[in-house]
C-alpha cells in the first residue's frame, strides 16, 4: 500500500473509533518498542498508574431526573481563558516519537477545539514555533534546571512566545524508575532533539550503555535542591501565573496557595513515586485546603467523560490528558489528537445531560457517592 492510501485508511479508522481506548489501540500499533515503552510505562510495579484509573471507577454518580437538558453547556475557563470543555493537554516530552509533526500537531488540535495545550520543557519543537501553532492557547511546563541562567532564558522565551501560564513540575527532582526504559535503554532517536534545553550534540552525547538515556540526561540537568523558599526566585522571573504540577496533599496545596500559585493535582501519570495516592483520590483534601483561593487542575487516568465530571464535582476546574493525547498523536497526528478531544467533549456533554446537569456550574459533590474502601470506611 502506498503512503497516501495507508494514511487514508488510518484516518477512516480514526473517525470510526468510538472511544479513547480504540484510539489507544490505533496509536500503539504505530509506535516502535522504544516509544511505546516510554509512553506506557509507570514507575516500578505500576500500582499508582493503575490506581489513577481504578479510583475513578470506584466513584459512583447520583444522577437527577426530569431536568431540561435540551441544551447542555460544557464550557468553562482556566485563568480567564475560555475553554469549550474542561479538558486540556498535559505536558509530555518528545511528541516527535509519536508523529513527525510532533508538538505542532498537538498544539493545532488543541487550539482548533478551544482547548489548551501544555508544552513540555522537553519538547522536540522550539517554544516559539509551538506558540505560533497554539494561537494563544498554550501553557509552558518548566523543569527547573540546575543552570539558573538557562532556566531564566527558557522562562523568558515561553513568555515571549505567548504562553499564558508557567506550569512548574514539582514532583520530579529525579525521574521515577520506569523499568522497561531502563531494561531497553530508552534513547531519543538521532533525528530528534530537545531544542529548549540542549543542542542535539549534548543529548546525543549522553551515554546509553547503562539504562535509560533520558534518566541519565535528566539526572544531570534538573535542580534537585529547589524548595518552597526558592519559589520567590521563580516568581521574580515572570509575570505569568504559576501553577505547581504534582501536588498530592492538602499540606502542599496550602503552601502553594500561600506562595500565590495555582494547584495541579498529579502523580505524573504514575511515573514517579509508585504506590503514591491516585490523583482523583488526592483531590478532595486538596479542594478543601484550597477552599476557592486558587484554581485546581487534575491529570491522571482520565479516559471518559464521566471521569471529567467526577473531577469537576470534587473541585477541579479542568482536567488534562497525558497518554490519551499521545495515542491520538501517534494514531493520526493533528487529526488524531482532535478526535481524542472531540470524543471526550461529546462524552462530557452526554454525562452532564444524563446526570441532569445543564452546565458545569451545577456539578458538585452531591453528584457523587464514593465506594467505601478498607482504608477509608
Ligand atoms: C510519555 C510521557 C511523558 C511525560 N513528560 C512529562 C514532562 O515532560 N513534564 C511533565 O511535567 N509531565 C510529563 N508527563 C506527565 C504528564 O504531564 C501527566 O502528568 C500524566 O501523563 C497524566 O496521566 P495520564 O497519562 O494517565 O493522562 C509525561 C507523561 C508521559 C506519559
mmCIF file of C-alpha atoms and ligand atoms in Angstrom:
data_model
loop_
_atom_site.group_PDB
_atom_site.id
_atom_site.type_symbol
_atom_site.label_atom_id
_atom_site.label_comp_id
_atom_site.label_asym_id
_atom_site.label_seq_id
_atom_site.Cartn_x
_atom_site.Cartn_y
_atom_site.Cartn_z
ATOM 1 C CA UNK A 1 0.000 0.000 0.000
ATOM 2 C CA UNK A 2 1.408 3.455 -0.793
ATOM 3 C CA UNK A 3 1.711 6.096 1.919
ATOM 4 C CA UNK A 4 -1.295 8.156 0.841
ATOM 5 C CA UNK A 5 -3.558 5.102 0.796
ATOM 6 C CA UNK A 6 -2.286 3.979 4.164
ATOM 7 C CA UNK A 7 -2.903 7.457 5.618
ATOM 8 C CA UNK A 8 -6.459 7.424 4.278
ATOM 9 C CA UNK A 9 -7.155 4.041 5.809
ATOM 10 C CA UNK A 10 -5.809 5.359 9.037
ATOM 11 C CA UNK A 11 -7.956 8.473 9.026
ATOM 12 C CA UNK A 12 -11.007 6.325 8.376
ATOM 13 C CA UNK A 13 -10.121 4.101 11.325
ATOM 14 C CA UNK A 14 -9.735 7.221 13.471
ATOM 15 C CA UNK A 15 -13.167 8.508 12.504
ATOM 16 C CA UNK A 16 -14.676 5.112 13.260
ATOM 17 C CA UNK A 17 -13.103 4.888 16.705
ATOM 18 C CA UNK A 18 -15.883 5.240 19.263
ATOM 19 C CA UNK A 19 -13.795 5.816 22.365
ATOM 20 C CA UNK A 20 -10.326 6.655 23.631
ATOM 21 C CA UNK A 21 -9.438 3.005 24.176
ATOM 22 C CA UNK A 22 -9.863 2.336 20.464
ATOM 23 C CA UNK A 23 -7.636 5.269 19.603
ATOM 24 C CA UNK A 24 -5.068 3.885 22.045
ATOM 25 C CA UNK A 25 -5.075 0.625 20.080
ATOM 26 C CA UNK A 26 -4.550 2.539 16.825
ATOM 27 C CA UNK A 27 -1.796 4.654 18.345
ATOM 28 C CA UNK A 28 0.069 1.758 19.898
ATOM 29 C CA UNK A 29 0.170 -0.033 16.566
ATOM 30 C CA UNK A 30 2.041 2.900 15.008
ATOM 31 C CA UNK A 31 4.837 3.057 17.591
ATOM 32 C CA UNK A 32 8.140 1.222 17.818
ATOM 33 C CA UNK A 33 9.198 -0.526 21.029
ATOM 34 C CA UNK A 34 11.343 2.380 22.228
ATOM 35 C CA UNK A 35 8.496 4.912 22.006
ATOM 36 C CA UNK A 36 5.840 2.510 23.243
ATOM 37 C CA UNK A 37 7.842 1.614 26.351
ATOM 38 C CA UNK A 38 8.361 5.287 27.034
ATOM 39 C CA UNK A 39 4.693 6.217 26.702
ATOM 40 C CA UNK A 40 3.093 3.350 28.590
ATOM 41 C CA UNK A 41 5.483 2.972 31.463
ATOM 42 C CA UNK A 42 4.697 3.729 35.069
ATOM 43 C CA UNK A 43 7.229 3.626 37.882
ATOM 44 C CA UNK A 44 8.223 0.256 39.318
ATOM 45 C CA UNK A 45 5.193 -2.062 39.742
ATOM 46 C CA UNK A 46 2.676 0.381 38.272
ATOM 47 C CA UNK A 47 0.394 0.497 41.335
ATOM 48 C CA UNK A 48 -0.174 4.246 41.084
ATOM 49 C CA UNK A 49 -0.594 4.069 37.325
ATOM 50 C CA UNK A 50 -3.446 1.584 37.787
ATOM 51 C CA UNK A 51 -4.909 3.383 40.813
ATOM 52 C CA UNK A 52 -5.385 6.543 38.743
ATOM 53 C CA UNK A 53 -7.898 4.654 36.608
ATOM 54 C CA UNK A 54 -9.357 2.337 39.229
ATOM 55 C CA UNK A 55 -10.161 5.111 41.693
ATOM 56 C CA UNK A 56 -12.299 6.892 39.110
ATOM 57 C CA UNK A 57 -14.319 3.716 38.677
ATOM 58 C CA UNK A 58 -14.899 3.497 42.456
ATOM 59 C CA UNK A 59 -16.774 6.782 42.456
ATOM 60 C CA UNK A 60 -20.424 6.376 41.507
ATOM 61 C CA UNK A 61 -22.728 9.034 40.127
ATOM 62 C CA UNK A 62 -26.048 10.132 41.639
ATOM 63 C CA UNK A 63 -27.933 11.413 38.591
ATOM 64 C CA UNK A 64 -31.020 13.633 38.884
ATOM 65 C CA UNK A 65 -34.028 13.170 36.606
ATOM 66 C CA UNK A 66 -36.625 15.330 34.846
ATOM 67 C CA UNK A 67 -34.307 18.256 34.244
ATOM 68 C CA UNK A 68 -34.489 20.155 30.945
ATOM 69 C CA UNK A 69 -31.265 19.062 29.274
ATOM 70 C CA UNK A 70 -32.227 20.019 25.730
ATOM 71 C CA UNK A 71 -29.236 22.354 25.901
ATOM 72 C CA UNK A 72 -26.078 21.420 27.736
ATOM 73 C CA UNK A 73 -23.180 23.835 28.074
ATOM 74 C CA UNK A 74 -19.744 22.216 28.554
ATOM 75 C CA UNK A 75 -17.764 25.450 28.575
ATOM 76 C CA UNK A 76 -15.556 26.818 31.319
ATOM 77 C CA UNK A 77 -12.419 28.941 31.641
ATOM 78 C CA UNK A 78 -8.941 28.472 33.051
ATOM 79 C CA UNK A 79 -7.085 31.532 34.324
ATOM 80 C CA UNK A 80 -9.502 33.619 32.280
ATOM 81 C CA UNK A 81 -9.006 31.657 29.045
ATOM 82 C CA UNK A 82 -12.367 30.362 27.772
ATOM 83 C CA UNK A 83 -12.435 26.606 27.075
ATOM 84 C CA UNK A 84 -15.120 24.824 25.076
ATOM 85 C CA UNK A 85 -14.974 21.965 27.569
ATOM 86 C CA UNK A 86 -12.929 21.393 30.706
ATOM 87 C CA UNK A 87 -10.151 19.340 29.123
ATOM 88 C CA UNK A 88 -6.611 20.316 28.149
ATOM 89 C CA UNK A 89 -3.454 18.516 27.117
ATOM 90 C CA UNK A 90 -0.897 17.710 29.838
ATOM 91 C CA UNK A 91 2.790 18.243 29.152
ATOM 92 C CA UNK A 92 4.632 15.258 27.770
ATOM 93 C CA UNK A 93 8.117 15.107 26.406
ATOM 94 C CA UNK A 94 9.120 14.191 22.860
ATOM 95 C CA UNK A 95 5.974 14.259 20.703
ATOM 96 C CA UNK A 96 8.303 13.558 17.796
ATOM 97 C CA UNK A 97 8.379 9.930 18.901
ATOM 98 C CA UNK A 98 4.689 9.716 18.049
ATOM 99 C CA UNK A 99 4.422 11.724 14.829
ATOM 100 C CA UNK A 100 6.660 13.794 12.548
ATOM 101 C CA UNK A 101 4.538 16.925 13.147
ATOM 102 C CA UNK A 102 5.256 16.476 16.862
ATOM 103 C CA UNK A 103 4.135 19.294 19.200
ATOM 104 C CA UNK A 104 2.851 21.420 16.303
ATOM 105 C CA UNK A 105 0.133 18.853 15.621
ATOM 106 C CA UNK A 106 -0.886 18.717 19.274
ATOM 107 C CA UNK A 107 -0.949 22.494 19.560
ATOM 108 C CA UNK A 108 -3.088 22.922 16.436
ATOM 109 C CA UNK A 109 -5.581 20.292 17.522
ATOM 110 C CA UNK A 110 -5.955 21.799 20.991
ATOM 111 C CA UNK A 111 -6.294 25.334 19.660
ATOM 112 C CA UNK A 112 -8.780 24.288 16.960
ATOM 113 C CA UNK A 113 -11.138 22.837 19.563
ATOM 114 C CA UNK A 114 -10.886 25.665 22.072
ATOM 115 C CA UNK A 115 -8.791 23.609 24.451
ATOM 116 C CA UNK A 116 -5.328 24.380 25.846
ATOM 117 C CA UNK A 117 -2.022 22.583 25.407
ATOM 118 C CA UNK A 118 0.765 22.445 27.956
ATOM 119 C CA UNK A 119 4.143 22.325 26.249
ATOM 120 C CA UNK A 120 6.880 20.290 27.930
ATOM 121 C CA UNK A 121 10.344 21.682 28.571
ATOM 122 C CA UNK A 122 11.462 18.550 26.729
ATOM 123 C CA UNK A 123 9.585 19.185 23.515
ATOM 124 C CA UNK A 124 11.082 18.285 20.159
ATOM 125 C CA UNK A 125 9.871 21.626 18.774
ATOM 126 C CA UNK A 126 11.111 25.054 19.889
ATOM 127 C CA UNK A 127 8.760 27.016 22.146
ATOM 128 C CA UNK A 128 8.326 29.874 19.675
ATOM 129 C CA UNK A 129 7.091 27.570 16.884
ATOM 130 C CA UNK A 130 4.579 25.889 19.170
ATOM 131 C CA UNK A 131 3.453 29.298 20.417
ATOM 132 C CA UNK A 132 2.506 30.251 16.865
ATOM 133 C CA UNK A 133 0.675 26.995 16.193
ATOM 134 C CA UNK A 134 -1.192 27.228 19.504
ATOM 135 C CA UNK A 135 -2.654 30.653 18.695
ATOM 136 C CA UNK A 136 -2.558 31.767 22.326
ATOM 137 C CA UNK A 137 -3.863 28.512 23.711
ATOM 138 C CA UNK A 138 -0.797 27.182 25.457
ATOM 139 C CA UNK A 139 0.874 26.950 28.837
ATOM 140 C CA UNK A 140 4.536 26.171 29.277
ATOM 141 C CA UNK A 141 5.722 23.395 31.593
ATOM 142 C CA UNK A 142 9.004 24.081 33.339
ATOM 143 C CA UNK A 143 11.537 21.662 34.671
ATOM 144 C CA UNK A 144 13.794 23.891 36.694
ATOM 145 C CA UNK A 145 17.367 23.287 35.623
ATOM 146 C CA UNK A 146 20.461 23.405 37.761
ATOM 147 C CA UNK A 147 21.624 26.093 35.347
ATOM 148 C CA UNK A 148 19.529 29.033 36.581
ATOM 149 C CA UNK A 149 20.622 31.258 33.720
ATOM 150 C CA UNK A 150 19.308 28.754 31.168
ATOM 151 C CA UNK A 151 16.117 28.360 33.210
ATOM 152 C CA UNK A 152 15.677 32.107 33.167
ATOM 153 C CA UNK A 153 16.138 32.179 29.393
ATOM 154 C CA UNK A 154 13.607 29.401 28.870
ATOM 155 C CA UNK A 155 11.038 31.154 31.072
ATOM 156 C CA UNK A 156 11.534 34.390 29.151
ATOM 157 C CA UNK A 157 11.201 32.575 25.835
ATOM 158 C CA UNK A 158 7.940 30.988 26.993
ATOM 159 C CA UNK A 159 6.525 34.396 27.900
ATOM 160 C CA UNK A 160 7.688 35.936 24.629
ATOM 161 C CA UNK A 161 6.097 33.060 22.704
ATOM 162 C CA UNK A 162 2.667 33.715 24.160
ATOM 163 C CA UNK A 163 2.441 31.145 26.978
ATOM 164 C CA UNK A 164 -0.383 32.104 29.338
ATOM 165 C CA UNK A 165 0.933 30.309 32.398
ATOM 166 C CA UNK A 166 4.019 28.634 33.744
ATOM 167 C CA UNK A 167 3.388 25.083 34.912
ATOM 168 C CA UNK A 168 6.211 24.257 37.290
ATOM 169 C CA UNK A 169 6.564 20.491 37.733
ATOM 170 C CA UNK A 170 7.430 19.821 41.365
ATOM 171 C CA UNK A 171 7.259 16.037 41.561
ATOM 172 C CA UNK A 172 10.397 15.213 39.602
ATOM 173 C CA UNK A 173 13.672 16.180 41.276
ATOM 174 C CA UNK A 174 14.680 12.755 39.992
ATOM 175 C CA UNK A 175 12.902 10.660 37.417
ATOM 176 C CA UNK A 176 10.941 7.721 38.769
ATOM 177 C CA UNK A 177 12.290 4.354 37.777
ATOM 178 C CA UNK A 178 10.439 3.190 34.675
ATOM 179 C CA UNK A 179 11.947 -0.206 34.489
ATOM 180 C CA UNK A 180 11.104 -1.038 30.884
ATOM 181 C CA UNK A 181 13.022 2.085 29.824
ATOM 182 C CA UNK A 182 16.000 1.028 31.916
ATOM 183 C CA UNK A 183 15.956 -2.507 30.572
ATOM 184 C CA UNK A 184 15.624 -1.466 26.946
ATOM 185 C CA UNK A 185 17.843 1.621 27.321
ATOM 186 C CA UNK A 186 15.331 4.186 26.159
ATOM 187 C CA UNK A 187 17.021 6.669 23.831
ATOM 188 C CA UNK A 188 15.920 9.569 21.696
ATOM 189 C CA UNK A 189 16.379 8.666 18.025
ATOM 190 C CA UNK A 190 19.147 10.672 16.359
ATOM 191 C CA UNK A 191 16.756 12.766 14.253
ATOM 192 C CA UNK A 192 15.073 14.229 17.352
ATOM 193 C CA UNK A 193 16.444 16.789 19.778
ATOM 194 C CA UNK A 194 15.313 18.808 22.795
ATOM 195 C CA UNK A 195 15.863 22.312 21.456
ATOM 196 C CA UNK A 196 14.603 24.195 24.511
ATOM 197 C CA UNK A 197 17.325 22.843 26.754
ATOM 198 C CA UNK A 198 20.132 21.397 24.742
ATOM 199 C CA UNK A 199 21.791 21.217 21.443
ATOM 200 C CA UNK A 200 21.427 17.963 19.592
ATOM 201 C CA UNK A 201 25.078 17.176 20.324
ATOM 202 C CA UNK A 202 24.551 17.418 24.062
ATOM 203 C CA UNK A 203 21.705 14.952 24.094
ATOM 204 C CA UNK A 204 23.239 12.580 21.590
ATOM 205 C CA UNK A 205 26.403 12.585 23.690
ATOM 206 C CA UNK A 206 24.635 11.103 26.724
ATOM 207 C CA UNK A 207 25.840 7.603 27.199
ATOM 208 C CA UNK A 208 23.273 4.868 26.800
ATOM 209 C CA UNK A 209 25.345 1.863 27.723
ATOM 210 C CA UNK A 210 23.665 1.737 31.087
ATOM 211 C CA UNK A 211 19.945 2.251 31.461
ATOM 212 C CA UNK A 212 17.674 4.928 30.035
ATOM 213 C CA UNK A 213 19.330 7.799 28.176
ATOM 214 C CA UNK A 214 16.612 10.125 29.440
ATOM 215 C CA UNK A 215 17.276 9.265 33.076
ATOM 216 C CA UNK A 216 20.997 9.796 32.677
ATOM 217 C CA UNK A 217 20.411 13.097 30.931
ATOM 218 C CA UNK A 218 17.732 14.342 33.323
ATOM 219 C CA UNK A 219 19.801 13.487 36.373
ATOM 220 C CA UNK A 220 22.472 15.992 35.423
ATOM 221 C CA UNK A 221 20.164 18.702 34.233
ATOM 222 C CA UNK A 222 17.462 19.280 36.812
ATOM 223 C CA UNK A 223 17.776 21.199 40.073
ATOM 224 C CA UNK A 224 17.203 18.803 42.978
ATOM 225 C CA UNK A 225 17.680 21.350 45.736
ATOM 226 C CA UNK A 226 14.777 23.717 44.968
ATOM 227 C CA UNK A 227 12.381 24.241 47.896
ATOM 228 C CA UNK A 228 9.378 26.348 48.824
ATOM 229 C CA UNK A 229 11.831 29.069 49.925
ATOM 230 C CA UNK A 230 13.103 29.378 46.350
ATOM 231 C CA UNK A 231 9.668 29.998 44.843
ATOM 232 C CA UNK A 232 10.190 33.732 45.308
ATOM 233 C CA UNK A 233 13.054 33.477 42.824
ATOM 234 C CA UNK A 234 10.740 31.873 40.287
ATOM 235 C CA UNK A 235 8.036 34.459 40.970
ATOM 236 C CA UNK A 236 10.537 37.214 40.232
ATOM 237 C CA UNK A 237 11.334 35.754 36.795
ATOM 238 C CA UNK A 238 7.877 36.043 35.271
ATOM 239 C CA UNK A 239 4.600 37.881 35.377
ATOM 240 C CA UNK A 240 2.769 34.746 34.256
ATOM 241 C CA UNK A 241 0.524 32.870 36.658
ATOM 242 C CA UNK A 242 2.423 29.939 38.192
ATOM 243 C CA UNK A 243 0.813 26.533 38.560
ATOM 244 C CA UNK A 244 2.524 23.867 40.674
ATOM 245 C CA UNK A 245 2.112 20.496 38.955
ATOM 246 C CA UNK A 246 2.450 17.371 41.050
ATOM 247 C CA UNK A 247 0.693 18.357 44.279
ATOM 248 C CA UNK A 248 -0.849 15.399 46.154
ATOM 249 C CA UNK A 249 -1.531 16.638 49.693
ATOM 250 C CA UNK A 250 -3.542 19.313 51.497
ATOM 251 C CA UNK A 251 -0.333 20.478 53.204
ATOM 252 C CA UNK A 252 1.428 21.237 49.929
ATOM 253 C CA UNK A 253 -1.722 22.734 48.425
ATOM 254 C CA UNK A 254 -1.860 25.173 51.351
ATOM 255 C CA UNK A 255 1.788 26.125 50.785
ATOM 256 C CA UNK A 256 1.142 26.553 47.071
ATOM 257 C CA UNK A 257 -1.684 28.993 47.759
ATOM 258 C CA UNK A 258 0.405 30.867 50.330
ATOM 259 C CA UNK A 259 3.023 31.320 47.614
ATOM 260 C CA UNK A 260 0.448 32.703 45.199
ATOM 261 C CA UNK A 261 0.383 29.616 42.963
ATOM 262 C CA UNK A 262 -2.390 27.530 41.432
ATOM 263 C CA UNK A 263 -2.524 23.775 42.034
ATOM 264 C CA UNK A 264 -2.268 20.915 39.526
ATOM 265 C CA UNK A 265 -3.070 17.627 41.242
ATOM 266 C CA UNK A 266 -0.983 14.900 39.640
ATOM 267 C CA UNK A 267 1.279 11.955 40.284
ATOM 268 C CA UNK A 268 2.836 12.325 36.840
ATOM 269 C CA UNK A 269 0.675 9.559 35.403
ATOM 270 C CA UNK A 270 2.082 7.045 37.917
ATOM 271 C CA UNK A 271 5.593 7.572 36.578
ATOM 272 C CA UNK A 272 7.268 8.940 39.709
ATOM 273 C CA UNK A 273 6.665 7.533 43.222
ATOM 274 C CA UNK A 274 4.985 4.162 42.915
ATOM 275 C CA UNK A 275 2.196 3.474 45.440
ATOM 276 C CA UNK A 276 1.616 7.238 45.796
ATOM 277 C CA UNK A 277 -2.097 8.023 46.036
ATOM 278 C CA UNK A 278 -4.153 8.394 42.892
ATOM 279 C CA UNK A 279 -4.791 11.876 41.565
ATOM 280 C CA UNK A 280 -8.568 11.665 41.990
ATOM 281 C CA UNK A 281 -8.052 10.217 45.496
ATOM 282 C CA UNK A 282 -5.936 13.233 46.434
ATOM 283 C CA UNK A 283 -8.364 15.812 45.077
ATOM 284 C CA UNK A 284 -10.941 16.061 47.920
ATOM 285 C CA UNK A 285 -8.475 17.047 50.664
ATOM 286 C CA UNK A 286 -6.765 19.467 48.277
ATOM 287 C CA UNK A 287 -10.026 21.126 47.277
ATOM 288 C CA UNK A 288 -10.851 21.507 50.989
ATOM 289 C CA UNK A 289 -7.466 23.061 51.706
ATOM 290 C CA UNK A 290 -7.537 25.444 48.762
ATOM 291 C CA UNK A 291 -11.105 26.496 49.553
ATOM 292 C CA UNK A 292 -11.568 28.528 46.382
ATOM 293 C CA UNK A 293 -8.405 30.645 46.819
ATOM 294 C CA UNK A 294 -6.735 29.279 43.659
ATOM 295 C CA UNK A 295 -7.634 27.237 40.609
ATOM 296 C CA UNK A 296 -7.221 23.456 40.766
ATOM 297 C CA UNK A 297 -6.500 21.149 37.841
ATOM 298 C CA UNK A 298 -6.009 17.403 37.727
ATOM 299 C CA UNK A 299 -4.461 14.798 35.492
ATOM 300 C CA UNK A 300 -4.002 11.052 35.680
ATOM 301 C CA UNK A 301 -6.232 8.299 34.394
ATOM 302 C CA UNK A 302 -8.813 10.369 32.526
ATOM 303 C CA UNK A 303 -10.345 8.285 29.758
ATOM 304 C CA UNK A 304 -14.089 9.015 29.915
ATOM 305 C CA UNK A 305 -16.435 11.966 30.091
ATOM 306 C CA UNK A 306 -17.681 10.655 33.431
ATOM 307 C CA UNK A 307 -14.088 10.886 34.778
ATOM 308 C CA UNK A 308 -14.070 14.543 33.788
ATOM 309 C CA UNK A 309 -17.294 15.410 35.593
ATOM 310 C CA UNK A 310 -16.214 13.469 38.692
ATOM 311 C CA UNK A 311 -13.047 15.565 38.882
ATOM 312 C CA UNK A 312 -15.095 18.744 38.401
ATOM 313 C CA UNK A 313 -17.535 17.612 41.108
ATOM 314 C CA UNK A 314 -14.612 17.245 43.518
ATOM 315 C CA UNK A 315 -13.246 20.713 42.802
ATOM 316 C CA UNK A 316 -11.104 20.590 39.643
ATOM 317 C CA UNK A 317 -11.637 23.437 37.206
ATOM 318 C CA UNK A 318 -10.307 21.374 34.304
ATOM 319 C CA UNK A 319 -8.540 18.091 33.686
ATOM 320 C CA UNK A 320 -5.615 17.283 31.418
ATOM 321 C CA UNK A 321 -4.762 14.326 29.204
ATOM 322 C CA UNK A 322 -1.304 12.786 29.154
ATOM 323 C CA UNK A 323 -1.212 9.457 27.343
ATOM 324 C CA UNK A 324 -4.594 9.756 25.581
ATOM 325 C CA UNK A 325 -3.312 12.768 23.652
ATOM 326 C CA UNK A 326 -0.151 10.846 22.744
ATOM 327 C CA UNK A 327 -2.196 7.903 21.460
ATOM 328 C CA UNK A 328 -4.174 10.284 19.294
ATOM 329 C CA UNK A 329 -0.979 11.901 18.026
ATOM 330 C CA UNK A 330 0.528 8.520 17.170
ATOM 331 C CA UNK A 331 -2.699 7.368 15.555
ATOM 332 C CA UNK A 332 -3.085 10.341 13.234
ATOM 333 C CA UNK A 333 -1.144 13.496 14.089
ATOM 334 C CA UNK A 334 -3.341 16.579 14.432
ATOM 335 C CA UNK A 335 -6.437 14.624 13.322
ATOM 336 C CA UNK A 336 -5.776 12.017 15.985
ATOM 337 C CA UNK A 337 -5.455 14.497 18.840
ATOM 338 C CA UNK A 338 -8.543 16.305 17.574
ATOM 339 C CA UNK A 339 -10.514 13.053 17.541
ATOM 340 C CA UNK A 340 -9.493 12.286 21.128
ATOM 341 C CA UNK A 341 -10.599 15.713 22.297
ATOM 342 C CA UNK A 342 -13.837 15.601 20.297
ATOM 343 C CA UNK A 343 -14.805 12.195 21.643
ATOM 344 C CA UNK A 344 -14.180 13.341 25.184
ATOM 345 C CA UNK A 345 -16.080 16.595 24.681
ATOM 346 C CA UNK A 346 -19.138 14.679 23.497
ATOM 347 C CA UNK A 347 -18.806 12.229 26.388
ATOM 348 C CA UNK A 348 -18.723 15.149 28.825
ATOM 349 C CA UNK A 349 -21.860 16.585 27.225
ATOM 350 C CA UNK A 350 -23.725 13.276 27.473
ATOM 351 C CA UNK A 351 -22.527 12.597 31.012
ATOM 352 C CA UNK A 352 -23.816 16.013 32.102
ATOM 353 C CA UNK A 353 -27.162 15.512 30.387
ATOM 354 C CA UNK A 354 -27.708 12.046 31.835
ATOM 355 C CA UNK A 355 -26.762 13.369 35.278
ATOM 356 C CA UNK A 356 -29.420 16.069 34.974
ATOM 357 C CA UNK A 357 -26.940 18.949 34.734
ATOM 358 C CA UNK A 358 -27.168 21.790 32.232
ATOM 359 C CA UNK A 359 -23.683 23.129 32.797
ATOM 360 C CA UNK A 360 -20.532 22.581 34.833
ATOM 361 C CA UNK A 361 -21.602 25.125 37.448
ATOM 362 C CA UNK A 362 -24.302 22.682 38.559
ATOM 363 C CA UNK A 363 -21.770 19.915 39.141
ATOM 364 C CA UNK A 364 -20.848 19.496 42.812
ATOM 365 C CA UNK A 365 -20.148 16.803 45.400
ATOM 366 C CA UNK A 366 -23.854 15.878 45.603
ATOM 367 C CA UNK A 367 -23.387 14.231 42.196
ATOM 368 C CA UNK A 368 -21.094 11.625 43.735
ATOM 369 C CA UNK A 369 -21.110 8.655 46.021
ATOM 370 C CA UNK A 370 -17.736 7.253 46.979
ATOM 371 C CA UNK A 371 -17.485 3.487 47.201
ATOM 372 C CA UNK A 372 -16.035 2.615 50.597
ATOM 373 C CA UNK A 373 -12.590 1.107 50.947
ATOM 374 C CA UNK A 374 -10.999 -0.836 53.821
ATOM 375 C CA UNK A 375 -8.711 2.125 54.478
ATOM 376 C CA UNK A 376 -11.418 4.791 54.382
ATOM 377 C CA UNK A 377 -14.664 3.160 55.554
HETATM 378 C C1 LIG B 1 5.352 9.876 27.822
HETATM 379 C C2 LIG B 1 5.097 10.883 28.910
HETATM 380 C C3 LIG B 1 5.945 11.971 29.018
HETATM 381 C C4 LIG B 1 5.717 12.913 30.031
HETATM 382 N N1 LIG B 1 6.515 14.027 30.083
HETATM 383 C C5 LIG B 1 6.257 14.984 31.024
HETATM 384 C C6 LIG B 1 7.002 16.192 31.040
HETATM 385 O O1 LIG B 1 7.880 16.415 30.202
HETATM 386 N N2 LIG B 1 6.711 17.098 32.003
HETATM 387 C C7 LIG B 1 5.729 16.893 32.937
HETATM 388 O O2 LIG B 1 5.501 17.738 33.795
HETATM 389 N N3 LIG B 1 4.985 15.764 32.913
HETATM 390 C C8 LIG B 1 5.214 14.823 31.981
HETATM 391 N N4 LIG B 1 4.440 13.698 31.947
HETATM 392 C C9 LIG B 1 3.311 13.560 32.877
HETATM 393 C C10 LIG B 1 2.014 14.149 32.271
HETATM 394 O O3 LIG B 1 2.065 15.539 32.221
HETATM 395 C C11 LIG B 1 0.779 13.780 33.097
HETATM 396 O O4 LIG B 1 1.009 14.146 34.434
HETATM 397 C C12 LIG B 1 0.361 12.309 33.040
HETATM 398 O O5 LIG B 1 0.685 11.714 31.804
HETATM 399 C C13 LIG B 1 -1.145 12.217 33.271
HETATM 400 O O6 LIG B 1 -1.578 10.915 33.305
HETATM 401 P P1 LIG B 1 -2.296 10.143 32.075
HETATM 402 O O7 LIG B 1 -1.175 9.759 31.148
HETATM 403 O O8 LIG B 1 -2.935 8.999 32.763
HETATM 404 O O9 LIG B 1 -3.284 11.095 31.446
HETATM 405 C C14 LIG B 1 4.649 12.747 30.956
HETATM 406 C C15 LIG B 1 3.816 11.630 30.808
HETATM 407 C C16 LIG B 1 4.020 10.713 29.815
HETATM 408 C C17 LIG B 1 3.086 9.535 29.683
#
